[in-house]
Tab-separated table of C-alpha atoms in Angstrom:
chain	number	residue	atom	x	y	z
N	1	MET	CA	44.268	186.803	80.732
N	2	ARG	CA	47.652	188.368	81.364
N	3	ASN	CA	49.738	186.509	83.918
N	4	GLU	CA	49.008	187.960	87.360
N	5	GLU	CA	52.741	187.919	88.075
N	6	SER	CA	53.711	189.844	84.958
N	7	THR	CA	54.869	193.141	86.415
N	8	PRO	CA	58.571	193.827	85.744
N	9	GLY	CA	60.787	191.784	88.015
N	10	SER	CA	57.950	189.598	89.297
N	11	ALA	CA	56.994	187.346	86.347
N	12	VAL	CA	57.073	183.623	87.015
N	13	PHE	CA	60.515	182.311	86.077
N	14	ARG	CA	60.393	178.874	84.418
N	15	VAL	CA	63.275	176.451	83.981
N	16	MET	CA	63.109	173.538	81.557
N	17	LEU	CA	65.757	170.845	81.537
N	18	ARG	CA	65.959	168.378	78.661
N	19	LEU	CA	67.666	165.164	79.721
N	20	SER	CA	68.700	162.124	77.749
N	21	ILE	CA	68.740	159.114	80.082
N	22	ILE	CA	71.006	156.088	79.688
N	23	GLU	CA	69.091	153.240	78.077
N	24	GLY	CA	67.690	150.842	80.666
N	25	LYS	CA	67.947	153.416	83.479
N	26	GLU	CA	64.636	155.214	82.803
N	27	LYS	CA	62.596	153.663	85.636
N	28	GLU	CA	65.392	154.109	88.171
N	29	PHE	CA	65.810	157.731	87.074
N	30	GLU	CA	62.066	158.372	87.507
N	31	GLU	CA	62.045	156.833	90.990
N	32	THR	CA	65.162	158.733	92.054
N	33	TRP	CA	63.769	162.043	90.751
N	34	TYR	CA	60.504	161.462	92.619
N	35	GLY	CA	62.321	160.442	95.803
N	36	ILE	CA	64.501	163.547	95.971
N	37	GLY	CA	62.123	166.099	94.428
N	38	SER	CA	61.381	167.746	97.756
N	39	VAL	CA	64.881	169.265	97.663
N	40	VAL	CA	63.457	171.567	94.987
N	41	THR	CA	59.836	171.913	96.106
N	42	ASP	CA	60.769	172.621	99.737
N	43	HIS	CA	62.638	175.755	98.652
N	44	PRO	CA	60.461	178.795	99.478
N	45	ALA	CA	61.014	180.339	96.014
N	46	ASN	CA	59.867	177.218	94.147
N	47	LEU	CA	56.290	177.214	92.826
N	48	GLY	CA	56.282	173.579	91.680
N	49	GLN	CA	58.060	171.151	89.392
N	50	TRP	CA	57.111	168.448	86.914
N	51	LEU	CA	58.834	165.429	85.375
N	52	LEU	CA	57.713	164.768	81.799
N	53	ARG	CA	58.689	161.931	79.471
N	54	SER	CA	58.744	162.430	75.717
N	55	CYS	CA	56.204	160.388	73.773
N	56	ASP	CA	58.465	160.467	70.708
N	57	GLU	CA	61.823	159.742	72.355
N	58	PRO	CA	61.360	157.395	75.341
N	59	ARG	CA	64.827	158.140	76.773
N	60	THR	CA	64.178	161.904	76.736
N	61	TYR	CA	62.767	163.615	79.801
N	62	TYR	CA	61.939	167.197	80.657
N	63	ILE	CA	62.037	168.639	84.135
N	64	MET	CA	60.075	171.854	84.383
N	65	SER	CA	60.062	174.045	87.464
N	66	ASP	CA	58.538	177.421	88.252
N	67	TRP	CA	60.177	179.987	90.495
N	68	VAL	CA	59.237	183.278	92.084
N	69	SER	CA	62.142	185.017	90.324
N	70	GLU	CA	65.347	184.351	88.422
N	71	PRO	CA	67.633	185.676	91.203
N	72	LEU	CA	66.054	183.301	93.738
N	73	PHE	CA	66.344	180.383	91.311
N	74	ARG	CA	70.027	181.223	90.714
N	75	GLU	CA	70.575	181.352	94.470
N	76	PHE	CA	69.075	177.857	94.774
N	77	GLU	CA	71.102	176.663	91.768
N	78	ARG	CA	74.342	177.566	93.594
N	79	SER	CA	73.263	176.036	96.922
N	80	GLU	CA	74.806	172.964	98.485
N	81	ARG	CA	71.388	171.238	98.524
N	82	HIS	CA	71.051	171.636	94.757
N	83	LEU	CA	74.560	170.353	94.124
N	84	GLU	CA	73.763	167.226	96.186
N	85	HIS	CA	70.514	166.824	94.232
N	86	ARG	CA	72.371	166.992	90.905
N	87	VAL	CA	74.930	164.412	92.059
N	88	LYS	CA	72.110	161.910	92.654
N	89	LEU	CA	70.596	162.428	89.186
N	90	HIS	CA	73.807	162.749	87.181
N	91	PRO	CA	74.612	158.985	86.923
N	92	PHE	CA	71.448	158.474	84.844
N	93	ARG	CA	72.197	161.204	82.300
N	94	ASP	CA	73.511	160.674	78.821
N	95	GLY	CA	73.292	164.379	77.961
N	96	GLY	CA	71.043	167.350	78.372
N	97	SER	CA	70.412	171.065	78.162
N	98	MET	CA	68.683	173.830	80.090
N	99	ALA	CA	66.389	176.635	78.937
N	100	THR	CA	65.094	179.469	81.093
N	101	MET	CA	62.111	181.699	80.419
N	102	SER	CA	59.570	184.081	81.921
N	103	VAL	CA	55.855	183.381	81.666
N	104	VAL	CA	54.226	186.121	79.600
N	105	TYR	CA	50.607	184.917	79.510
N	106	SER	CA	48.690	182.267	81.385
N	107	LEU	CA	45.320	181.082	80.057
N	108	PRO	CA	43.358	178.862	82.435
N	109	SER	CA	41.242	176.154	80.869
N	110	GLN	CA	37.630	177.240	80.451
N	111	ALA	CA	36.510	173.595	80.711
N	112	ARG	CA	37.971	173.357	84.224
N	113	ALA	CA	36.460	176.685	85.251
N	114	ALA	CA	33.001	175.480	84.185
N	115	ALA	CA	33.249	172.198	86.119
């Protein structure tokens, strides 16, 4: 099934951050992320966000968030609220990177549809 939002300019915009967290700070990072996550999810252009921890590298986390569009994400990224959010998470970081992408296809699970 082609993504319902796949017309030009309206595809879901996904952001994936890869973060290396200072050893011993993992739990505190997780709790801080959870406690301030509404800064992102309260934004009208945000479609949701997830915190994932690598099974292979326990100090590596991924933050994935979906957005209505890239321009609206970039607007949020430059906002004062986002800068404050980053300041609260930055002390836990030992490095990281960001990747951005547009969802091309979305295939819902058939097992869930049958349940």
